[in-house]
Amino acid sequence: MQNSVVVTGGCGFIGSHFVRLLRTARPDWRVVNLDKLTYAGNLANLTDIGESGHYRFVHGDIVDSDLINGVVRDEQPWGIVNFAAESHVDRSILDPAPFLRTNVLGAQVLLDAVRQGGIKRFVQISTDEVYGDVQTPPDEEATLRPSSPYAASKGAADLLALSYHRTYGIPILIARSANNYGPHQFPEKLIPLMIRNALAGEILPVYGDGAQVRDWLFVGDNCTAILQVLEHGRLGAVYNVGAGEHRPNIDVVRAICRLVAEETRVDPQALLARIQSVPDRPGHDRRYVMDSSRIRAELGWTPATPFQDGLRTTIRWYLEHQDWTERVTSGDYRAYYEAVYRRNWGAHG
Ligand code: NAD
Ligand code: TYD
């Protein structure tokens, strides 16, 4: 069907924003959201979207080839967008195995389903981390030099997708985005973790000297880029998606302190005093930046959300949804937190 899309990982952070964008911007499309519901996948991210002729949820694993082939056979989708992944670098340092399984074998299962024909567009969601630590902004043809097991697994999936395009001629596209932030992000990544800890009265743990630079992209802007790639991207092409909002981590954490203080009417000094340097992450990349001129020139995409605005929107969302944060940090979160923030990477558990 021309207007049917399978979104994998649609209950996670970026995937849930993308499902919502499709339902609002392309209301006549049918969206099938296939998600394993790991710790990072949350049905509560999509409570506003009910099952209908235009939306179906499938609880399942992308590594399960029988399930994937069955969904493709039943739905005959026009496109697939693969968000499903293990997505956190620190977890990949604790245990790389689930990253290889989902991010590489899962991608292979989906690519093999595309090989069977019928699907017109397969978008692999990738990351700037595949380029590794960079000084000069890489364009899409730059060599991949991933540093973490997470980044290596994402790079492997990109290479597999490109190899399938060349060998089997299947219609793949790749979107490599910068660090996303926004509502519904699991509080293990920098921005939501700092907001959570600021609100919970806990320390704000900055890795090493805090001078590492990331390019911060508001999740809504990434989703509009992915939709452009899905509909209009050149088959076989890679698109870098960066916002050009480069900031050292320490500046980001201080900005969060000031905005949380403003929004909650507390003394900013009290929050700033809770910033603590903790031992660095092993293999930590100092700097991610990308040359994103291709997507701007070819597809006319530009980010719409300045960092200060996106950060304020994000902080307000977490303030208004503290029940969401409570819920997603109830289960195994404490054990994870202790494992990472004890900074004893070899001894998980
Ligand atoms: P997330 O961790 O919030 O969500 C991942 C989702 O995938 C969850 O809903 C989870 O249940 C699901 N999932 C995990 N394993 C699965 C499996 N085997 N089968 C089916 N579903 C499975 O991740 P996110 O931050 O939303 O990232 C989405 C994608 O974007 C990932 O591919 C990630 O590598 C990429 N990416 C993320 C960022 C970022 O800043 N968050 C930046 C660049 C690229
Ligand atoms: P993160 O959100 O994990 O994204 P990535 O490592 O994939 O870019 O981390 C963003 C930056 O923030 C990274 O340089 C690591 C740093 N960081 C901290 O300093 N403290 C933290 O508690 C976390 C989670 C990250």
CSV table of C-alpha atoms and ligand atoms in Angstrom, one decimal:
chain,number,residue,atom,x,y,z
A,1,MET,CA,0.0,0.0,0.0
A,2,GLN,CA,1.4,3.4,-1.0
A,3,ASN,CA,0.7,4.9,2.3
A,4,SER,CA,1.5,2.2,4.8
A,5,VAL,CA,4.7,2.4,6.9
A,6,VAL,CA,6.2,0.1,9.5
A,7,VAL,CA,8.0,2.0,12.3
A,8,THR,CA,10.2,-0.1,14.5
A,9,GLY,CA,11.0,1.2,18.0
A,10,GLY,CA,8.0,3.5,17.9
A,11,CYS,CA,7.5,3.4,21.6
A,12,GLY,CA,11.0,4.8,22.4
A,13,PHE,CA,12.0,8.5,22.5
A,14,ILE,CA,12.5,9.5,18.9
A,15,GLY,CA,10.2,6.8,17.4
A,16,SER,CA,7.2,7.9,19.4
A,17,HIS,CA,7.6,11.5,18.2
A,18,PHE,CA,7.9,10.2,14.7
A,19,VAL,CA,4.7,8.0,15.0
A,20,ARG,CA,2.9,11.1,16.3
A,21,LEU,CA,4.3,13.2,13.4
A,22,LEU,CA,3.0,10.7,10.9
A,23,ARG,CA,-0.4,10.5,12.4
A,24,THR,CA,-0.8,14.3,12.3
A,25,ALA,CA,1.1,15.3,9.2
A,26,ARG,CA,0.1,12.2,7.1
A,27,PRO,CA,-3.3,11.3,8.6
A,28,ASP,CA,-4.3,9.1,5.7
A,29,TRP,CA,-1.3,6.8,6.1
A,30,ARG,CA,-1.4,3.5,8.0
A,31,VAL,CA,1.3,3.3,10.7
A,32,VAL,CA,2.3,-0.1,12.2
A,33,ASN,CA,4.5,0.4,15.2
A,34,LEU,CA,6.6,-2.7,16.1
A,35,ASP,CA,8.4,-2.5,19.4
A,36,LYS,CA,9.8,-5.0,21.9
A,37,LEU,CA,9.1,-2.7,24.8
A,38,THR,CA,12.5,-2.9,26.4
A,39,TYR,CA,13.2,-0.6,29.5
A,40,ALA,CA,13.3,2.3,27.0
A,41,GLY,CA,10.1,1.5,25.2
A,42,ASN,CA,7.0,2.8,26.8
A,43,LEU,CA,3.4,2.5,25.7
A,44,ALA,CA,2.7,5.6,27.8
A,45,ASN,CA,4.6,7.6,25.2
A,46,LEU,CA,1.7,7.2,22.8
A,47,THR,CA,-1.4,7.2,25.0
A,48,ASP,CA,-2.9,9.9,22.7
A,49,ILE,CA,-2.8,7.5,19.7
A,50,GLY,CA,-5.4,4.8,19.8
A,51,GLU,CA,-5.6,1.6,17.7
A,52,SER,CA,-7.6,2.4,14.5
A,53,GLY,CA,-7.6,1.6,10.8
A,54,HIS,CA,-4.7,4.0,10.7
A,55,TYR,CA,-2.6,2.7,13.6
A,56,ARG,CA,-1.6,-0.7,14.8
A,57,PHE,CA,0.8,-1.7,17.6
A,58,VAL,CA,2.7,-5.0,17.3
A,59,HIS,CA,4.6,-6.2,20.4
A,60,GLY,CA,7.7,-7.9,19.0
A,61,ASP,CA,11.4,-8.2,18.4
A,62,ILE,CA,13.1,-7.1,15.1
A,63,VAL,CA,15.4,-10.1,15.5
A,64,ASP,CA,12.4,-12.4,15.1
A,65,SER,CA,12.5,-13.1,11.4
A,66,ASP,CA,9.2,-15.0,11.4
A,67,LEU,CA,7.4,-12.1,13.0
A,68,ILE,CA,9.0,-9.5,10.7
A,69,ASN,CA,8.2,-11.6,7.6
A,70,GLY,CA,4.6,-12.1,8.8
A,71,VAL,CA,4.1,-8.4,9.4
A,72,VAL,CA,5.6,-7.5,6.0
A,73,ARG,CA,3.4,-10.2,4.3
A,74,ASP,CA,0.2,-9.0,6.1
A,75,GLU,CA,0.8,-5.3,5.8
A,76,GLN,CA,2.6,-5.0,2.4
A,77,PRO,CA,4.1,-1.7,3.6
A,78,TRP,CA,5.4,1.0,1.3
A,79,GLY,CA,8.1,1.9,3.7
A,80,ILE,CA,10.0,0.8,6.9
A,81,VAL,CA,11.7,3.2,9.3
A,82,ASN,CA,14.0,1.4,11.7
A,83,PHE,CA,14.4,3.2,15.0
A,84,ALA,CA,14.6,0.0,17.1
A,85,ALA,CA,17.9,-0.1,18.9
A,86,GLU,CA,19.8,-0.3,22.1
A,87,SER,CA,20.7,3.3,22.2
A,88,HIS,CA,22.8,4.2,25.3
A,89,VAL,CA,26.6,4.3,25.1
A,90,ASP,CA,27.1,3.7,28.9
A,91,ARG,CA,25.0,0.5,28.7
A,92,SER,CA,27.0,-0.7,25.7
A,93,ILE,CA,30.1,-0.3,27.9
A,94,LEU,CA,28.5,-2.4,30.6
A,95,ASP,CA,27.4,-5.1,28.2
A,96,PRO,CA,27.8,-4.9,24.4
A,97,ALA,CA,25.9,-8.2,23.6
A,98,PRO,CA,22.3,-6.7,23.3
A,99,PHE,CA,23.7,-4.0,21.1
A,100,LEU,CA,25.1,-6.4,18.6
A,101,ARG,CA,21.9,-8.5,18.7
A,102,THR,CA,19.4,-5.7,18.1
A,103,ASN,CA,21.4,-3.1,16.3
A,104,VAL,CA,23.2,-5.5,13.9
A,105,LEU,CA,21.2,-8.7,13.6
A,106,GLY,CA,17.9,-6.8,13.9
A,107,ALA,CA,18.9,-4.6,11.0
A,108,GLN,CA,19.9,-7.7,9.0
A,109,VAL,CA,16.5,-9.3,9.6
A,110,LEU,CA,14.7,-6.1,8.4
A,111,LEU,CA,17.0,-5.8,5.4
A,112,ASP,CA,16.3,-9.4,4.4
A,113,ALA,CA,12.6,-8.7,4.6
A,114,VAL,CA,13.1,-5.7,2.2
A,115,ARG,CA,15.0,-8.1,-0.1
A,116,GLN,CA,11.9,-10.1,-0.6
A,117,GLY,CA,10.5,-7.2,-2.6
A,118,GLY,CA,7.5,-4.8,-2.5
A,119,ILE,CA,8.9,-2.3,0.0
A,120,LYS,CA,9.8,0.9,-1.7
A,121,ARG,CA,11.8,2.8,1.0
A,122,PHE,CA,13.8,1.5,4.0
A,123,VAL,CA,15.2,4.2,6.3
A,124,GLN,CA,17.9,3.1,8.7
A,125,ILE,CA,18.1,5.6,11.7
A,126,SER,CA,21.7,6.1,12.5
A,127,THR,CA,23.9,8.5,14.5
A,128,ASP,CA,26.8,11.0,14.2
A,129,GLU,CA,28.6,8.7,16.6
A,130,VAL,CA,29.6,6.4,13.7
A,131,TYR,CA,32.2,9.0,12.7
A,132,GLY,CA,33.8,8.9,16.1
A,133,ASP,CA,35.8,11.7,17.7
A,134,VAL,CA,36.2,14.5,15.1
A,135,GLN,CA,37.7,17.9,14.8
A,136,THR,CA,36.6,18.7,11.2
A,137,PRO,CA,32.9,18.2,10.5
A,138,PRO,CA,32.6,14.9,8.4
A,139,ASP,CA,30.3,14.8,5.4
A,140,GLU,CA,28.4,11.6,4.5
A,141,GLU,CA,31.4,10.0,2.7
A,142,ALA,CA,33.8,10.3,5.6
A,143,THR,CA,35.4,7.2,7.1
A,144,LEU,CA,33.5,5.6,10.0
A,145,ARG,CA,35.6,5.4,13.2
A,146,PRO,CA,33.2,4.4,15.9
A,147,SER,CA,34.6,4.5,19.5
A,148,SER,CA,32.0,2.7,21.7
A,149,PRO,CA,30.3,-0.7,21.2
A,150,TYR,CA,27.1,1.3,20.6
A,151,ALA,CA,28.6,3.4,17.8
A,152,ALA,CA,30.3,0.3,16.3
A,153,SER,CA,27.0,-1.6,16.2
A,154,LYS,CA,25.3,1.4,14.5
A,155,GLY,CA,28.1,1.7,12.0
A,156,ALA,CA,27.9,-2.0,11.3
A,157,ALA,CA,24.2,-1.6,10.5
A,158,ASP,CA,24.9,1.3,8.2
A,159,LEU,CA,27.5,-0.7,6.3
A,160,LEU,CA,25.2,-3.6,6.0
A,161,ALA,CA,22.4,-1.5,4.6
A,162,LEU,CA,24.8,0.1,2.1
A,163,SER,CA,26.1,-3.3,1.1
A,164,TYR,CA,22.5,-4.6,0.6
A,165,HIS,CA,21.8,-1.6,-1.6
A,166,ARG,CA,24.9,-2.2,-3.8
A,167,THR,CA,24.6,-6.0,-3.9
A,168,TYR,CA,20.8,-6.6,-4.1
A,169,GLY,CA,19.7,-3.2,-5.3
A,170,ILE,CA,17.3,-2.7,-2.4
A,171,PRO,CA,15.9,0.8,-1.7
A,172,ILE,CA,17.7,1.9,1.5
A,173,LEU,CA,18.3,5.4,2.9
A,174,ILE,CA,20.3,6.3,6.1
A,175,ALA,CA,19.7,9.3,8.4
A,176,ARG,CA,22.6,10.0,10.8
A,177,SER,CA,21.5,12.5,13.4
A,178,ALA,CA,23.2,14.4,16.1
A,179,ASN,CA,22.3,14.1,19.8
A,180,ASN,CA,18.5,14.5,20.2
A,181,TYR,CA,16.7,16.0,23.2
A,182,GLY,CA,13.1,16.7,24.1
A,183,PRO,CA,10.1,15.3,25.9
A,184,HIS,CA,9.8,11.5,26.6
A,185,GLN,CA,13.6,10.9,26.5
A,186,PHE,CA,14.6,8.2,29.0
A,187,PRO,CA,16.5,9.7,31.9
A,188,GLU,CA,19.8,8.0,31.2
A,189,LYS,CA,20.9,10.5,28.5
A,190,LEU,CA,22.6,13.7,29.6
A,191,ILE,CA,19.7,16.3,29.3
A,192,PRO,CA,16.8,14.3,30.9
A,193,LEU,CA,19.2,12.8,33.5
A,194,MET,CA,20.3,16.3,34.6
A,195,ILE,CA,16.7,17.6,34.7
A,196,ARG,CA,15.6,14.5,36.7
A,197,ASN,CA,18.4,14.8,39.2
A,198,ALA,CA,18.0,18.6,39.5
A,199,LEU,CA,14.3,18.1,40.4
A,200,ALA,CA,15.1,15.1,42.7
A,201,GLY,CA,17.7,16.9,44.7
A,202,GLU,CA,20.5,14.6,43.5
A,203,ILE,CA,24.0,15.5,42.3
A,204,LEU,CA,24.6,16.5,38.7
A,205,PRO,CA,27.4,14.1,37.5
A,206,VAL,CA,29.5,15.6,34.8
A,207,TYR,CA,31.9,13.1,33.1
A,208,GLY,CA,35.6,14.2,33.3
A,209,ASP,CA,36.2,17.9,32.6
A,210,GLY,CA,32.8,18.5,30.9
A,211,ALA,CA,34.5,20.0,27.9
A,212,GLN,CA,33.2,17.3,25.5
A,213,VAL,CA,31.1,18.9,22.7
A,214,ARG,CA,27.8,17.6,21.3
A,215,ASP,CA,25.5,19.1,18.7
A,216,TRP,CA,22.0,19.3,20.2
A,217,LEU,CA,19.0,18.6,17.9
A,218,PHE,CA,15.4,19.0,19.1
A,219,VAL,CA,13.6,15.8,18.5
A,220,GLY,CA,10.8,17.4,16.5
A,221,ASP,CA,13.3,18.8,14.1
A,222,ASN,CA,14.9,15.4,13.7
A,223,CYS,CA,11.5,13.8,12.9
A,224,THR,CA,10.8,16.4,10.2
A,225,ALA,CA,14.2,15.5,8.7
A,226,ILE,CA,13.5,11.8,8.8
A,227,LEU,CA,10.1,12.3,7.1
A,228,GLN,CA,11.8,14.3,4.3
A,229,VAL,CA,14.4,11.5,3.9
A,230,LEU,CA,11.6,8.9,3.8
A,231,GLU,CA,9.6,10.6,1.2
A,232,HIS,CA,12.1,12.4,-0.9
A,233,GLY,CA,15.6,11.1,-0.2
A,234,ARG,CA,17.8,9.6,-2.9
A,235,LEU,CA,17.9,5.9,-2.7
A,236,GLY,CA,21.2,4.6,-1.4
A,237,ALA,CA,22.1,8.0,0.1
A,238,VAL,CA,23.2,8.9,3.6
A,239,TYR,CA,22.0,12.2,5.2
A,240,ASN,CA,23.7,13.8,8.1
A,241,VAL,CA,21.1,15.7,10.3
A,242,GLY,CA,22.8,18.2,12.6
A,243,ALA,CA,21.4,21.4,14.2
A,244,GLY,CA,24.6,23.4,14.4
A,245,GLU,CA,24.0,23.9,18.2
A,246,HIS,CA,27.4,22.8,19.4
A,247,ARG,CA,28.0,23.1,23.1
A,248,PRO,CA,30.3,21.7,25.8
A,249,ASN,CA,28.5,19.5,28.3
A,250,ILE,CA,29.3,21.7,31.2
A,251,ASP,CA,27.5,24.7,29.4
A,252,VAL,CA,24.5,22.5,28.8
A,253,VAL,CA,24.3,21.4,32.5
A,254,ARG,CA,24.7,25.0,33.7
A,255,ALA,CA,21.9,26.1,31.3
A,256,ILE,CA,19.7,23.3,32.7
A,257,CYS,CA,20.4,24.6,36.2
A,258,ARG,CA,19.5,28.2,35.3
A,259,LEU,CA,16.3,27.2,33.5
A,260,VAL,CA,15.1,24.7,36.1
A,261,ALA,CA,15.8,27.4,38.8
A,262,GLU,CA,13.7,29.9,36.8
A,263,GLU,CA,10.8,27.5,36.2
A,264,THR,CA,10.7,26.3,39.8
A,265,ARG,CA,11.6,29.7,41.4
A,266,VAL,CA,14.6,28.3,43.4
A,267,ASP,CA,18.1,29.9,43.8
A,268,PRO,CA,20.2,28.9,40.7
A,269,GLN,CA,23.3,28.8,42.9
A,270,ALA,CA,21.7,25.9,44.9
A,271,LEU,CA,21.5,23.8,41.7
A,272,LEU,CA,24.8,24.9,40.2
A,273,ALA,CA,26.5,23.8,43.5
A,274,ARG,CA,25.2,20.2,42.9
A,275,ILE,CA,27.4,19.9,39.7
A,276,GLN,CA,30.0,17.3,40.4
A,277,SER,CA,32.8,16.0,38.2
A,278,VAL,CA,32.9,12.2,38.1
A,279,PRO,CA,35.5,9.9,36.5
A,280,ASP,CA,35.3,9.9,32.7
A,281,ARG,CA,33.5,7.4,30.5
A,282,PRO,CA,36.1,5.0,29.0
A,283,GLY,CA,36.7,5.8,25.3
A,284,HIS,CA,34.7,9.0,25.6
A,285,ASP,CA,34.5,10.9,22.3
A,286,ARG,CA,35.5,14.6,22.9
A,287,ARG,CA,33.6,16.1,20.0
A,288,TYR,CA,30.7,15.3,17.6
A,289,VAL,CA,30.0,17.7,14.7
A,290,MET,CA,28.8,17.0,11.2
A,291,ASP,CA,28.5,18.7,7.9
A,292,SER,CA,24.8,18.6,7.2
A,293,SER,CA,24.8,20.6,4.0
A,294,ARG,CA,23.5,17.7,1.9
A,295,ILE,CA,20.0,17.4,3.6
A,296,ARG,CA,19.7,21.2,3.5
A,297,ALA,CA,20.6,21.5,-0.2
A,298,GLU,CA,18.8,18.4,-1.5
A,299,LEU,CA,15.8,18.2,0.7
A,300,GLY,CA,15.4,21.8,1.9
A,301,TRP,CA,15.4,20.7,5.6
A,302,THR,CA,16.5,23.2,8.3
A,303,PRO,CA,16.0,22.9,12.1
A,304,ALA,CA,13.3,25.1,13.5
A,305,THR,CA,14.1,25.0,17.2
A,306,PRO,CA,16.9,27.1,18.8
A,307,PHE,CA,18.5,25.3,21.7
A,308,GLN,CA,17.3,27.7,24.4
A,309,ASP,CA,13.7,27.3,23.3
A,310,GLY,CA,13.9,23.5,22.9
A,311,LEU,CA,15.5,23.2,26.3
A,312,ARG,CA,12.9,25.3,28.0
A,313,THR,CA,10.1,23.2,26.3
A,314,THR,CA,11.8,20.1,27.5
A,315,ILE,CA,12.3,21.2,31.1
A,316,ARG,CA,8.6,22.3,31.3
A,317,TRP,CA,7.5,18.9,30.0
A,318,TYR,CA,9.6,17.0,32.6
A,319,LEU,CA,8.2,19.4,35.3
A,320,GLU,CA,4.6,18.6,34.2
A,321,HIS,CA,5.2,14.9,33.8
A,322,GLN,CA,7.1,13.9,36.9
A,323,ASP,CA,4.7,10.9,37.1
A,324,TRP,CA,6.2,9.7,33.8
A,325,THR,CA,9.7,10.0,35.1
A,326,GLU,CA,8.7,8.2,38.3
A,327,ARG,CA,7.2,5.3,36.3
A,328,VAL,CA,10.1,4.8,33.9
A,329,THR,CA,12.7,5.0,36.7
A,330,SER,CA,10.9,2.6,39.1
A,331,GLY,CA,12.0,-0.9,37.9
A,332,ASP,CA,15.7,-1.6,37.2
A,333,TYR,CA,16.7,2.0,37.0
A,334,ARG,CA,18.4,2.2,40.4
A,335,ALA,CA,20.5,-0.9,39.7
A,336,TYR,CA,21.6,0.6,36.3
A,337,TYR,CA,22.3,3.9,37.9
A,338,GLU,CA,24.5,2.4,40.6
A,339,ALA,CA,26.4,0.3,38.0
A,340,VAL,CA,27.2,3.3,35.8
A,341,TYR,CA,27.7,5.9,38.4
A,342,ARG,CA,29.9,3.8,40.6
A,343,ARG,CA,32.0,4.0,37.5
A,344,ASN,CA,33.3,0.5,37.8
A,345,TRP,CA,32.7,-0.6,34.2
A,346,GLY,CA,34.0,-4.1,34.4
A,347,ALA,CA,31.8,-5.2,37.3
A,348,HIS,CA,28.2,-4.9,36.2
A,349,GLY,CA,25.6,-5.8,38.8
B,1,NAD,P1,15.3,4.6,22.8
B,1,NAD,O1,16.2,3.8,23.5
B,1,NAD,O2,14.5,5.7,23.5
B,1,NAD,O3,14.2,3.7,22.1
B,1,NAD,C1,14.5,2.5,21.4
B,1,NAD,C2,13.2,1.8,21.2
B,1,NAD,O4,13.5,0.6,20.5
B,1,NAD,C3,12.4,1.3,22.4
B,1,NAD,O5,11.1,1.6,22.3
B,1,NAD,C4,12.7,-0.2,22.5
B,1,NAD,O6,11.7,-0.9,23.2
B,1,NAD,C5,12.8,-0.5,21.1
B,1,NAD,N1,13.6,-1.8,20.9
B,1,NAD,C6,14.8,-2.0,21.4
B,1,NAD,N2,15.2,-3.3,21.0
B,1,NAD,C7,14.2,-3.7,20.1
B,1,NAD,C8,14.1,-4.9,19.4
B,1,NAD,N3,15.0,-5.9,19.4
B,1,NAD,N4,13.0,-5.1,18.6
B,1,NAD,C9,12.0,-4.1,18.6
B,1,NAD,N5,12.1,-3.0,19.3
B,1,NAD,C10,13.2,-2.8,20.1
B,1,NAD,O7,16.1,5.2,21.5
B,1,NAD,P2,16.0,6.6,20.8
B,1,NAD,O8,16.9,7.6,21.6
B,1,NAD,O9,14.6,7.0,20.5
B,1,NAD,O10,16.8,6.3,19.5
B,1,NAD,C11,16.0,5.8,18.3
B,1,NAD,C12,17.0,5.6,17.2
B,1,NAD,O11,17.7,6.8,16.9
B,1,NAD,C13,18.1,4.5,17.6
B,1,NAD,O12,18.3,3.7,16.4
B,1,NAD,C14,19.3,5.3,17.9
B,1,NAD,O13,20.5,4.6,17.6
B,1,NAD,C15,19.1,6.5,17.0
B,1,NAD,N6,19.7,7.8,17.4
B,1,NAD,C16,19.4,8.3,18.7
B,1,NAD,C17,20.0,9.5,19.1
B,1,NAD,C18,19.6,10.2,20.4
B,1,NAD,O14,20.2,11.2,20.7
B,1,NAD,N7,18.7,9.6,21.2
B,1,NAD,C19,20.8,10.2,18.2
B,1,NAD,C20,21.1,9.7,17.0
B,1,NAD,C21,20.6,8.5,16.6
B,2,TYD,P1,24.7,11.0,26.3
B,2,TYD,O1,23.4,11.7,26.5
B,2,TYD,O2,25.0,9.7,26.9
B,2,TYD,O3,24.9,10.9,24.7
B,2,TYD,P2,26.3,10.4,23.9
B,2,TYD,O4,27.3,10.0,24.7
B,2,TYD,O5,25.7,9.3,23.1
B,2,TYD,O6,26.6,11.6,23.1
B,2,TYD,O7,25.9,11.9,26.8
B,2,TYD,C1,26.1,13.2,26.2
B,2,TYD,C2,27.3,13.8,26.7
B,2,TYD,O8,27.2,14.0,28.2
B,2,TYD,C3,28.5,12.8,26.6
B,2,TYD,O9,29.7,13.6,26.4
B,2,TYD,C4,28.6,12.2,28.0
B,2,TYD,C5,28.1,13.3,28.9
B,2,TYD,N1,27.4,12.8,30.2
B,2,TYD,C6,27.8,13.3,31.4
B,2,TYD,O10,28.7,14.2,31.5
B,2,TYD,N2,27.1,12.9,32.5
B,2,TYD,C7,26.0,12.0,32.4
B,2,TYD,O11,25.5,11.7,33.5
B,2,TYD,C8,25.7,11.5,31.2
B,2,TYD,C9,24.5,10.5,31.0
B,2,TYD,C10,26.4,12.0,30.1
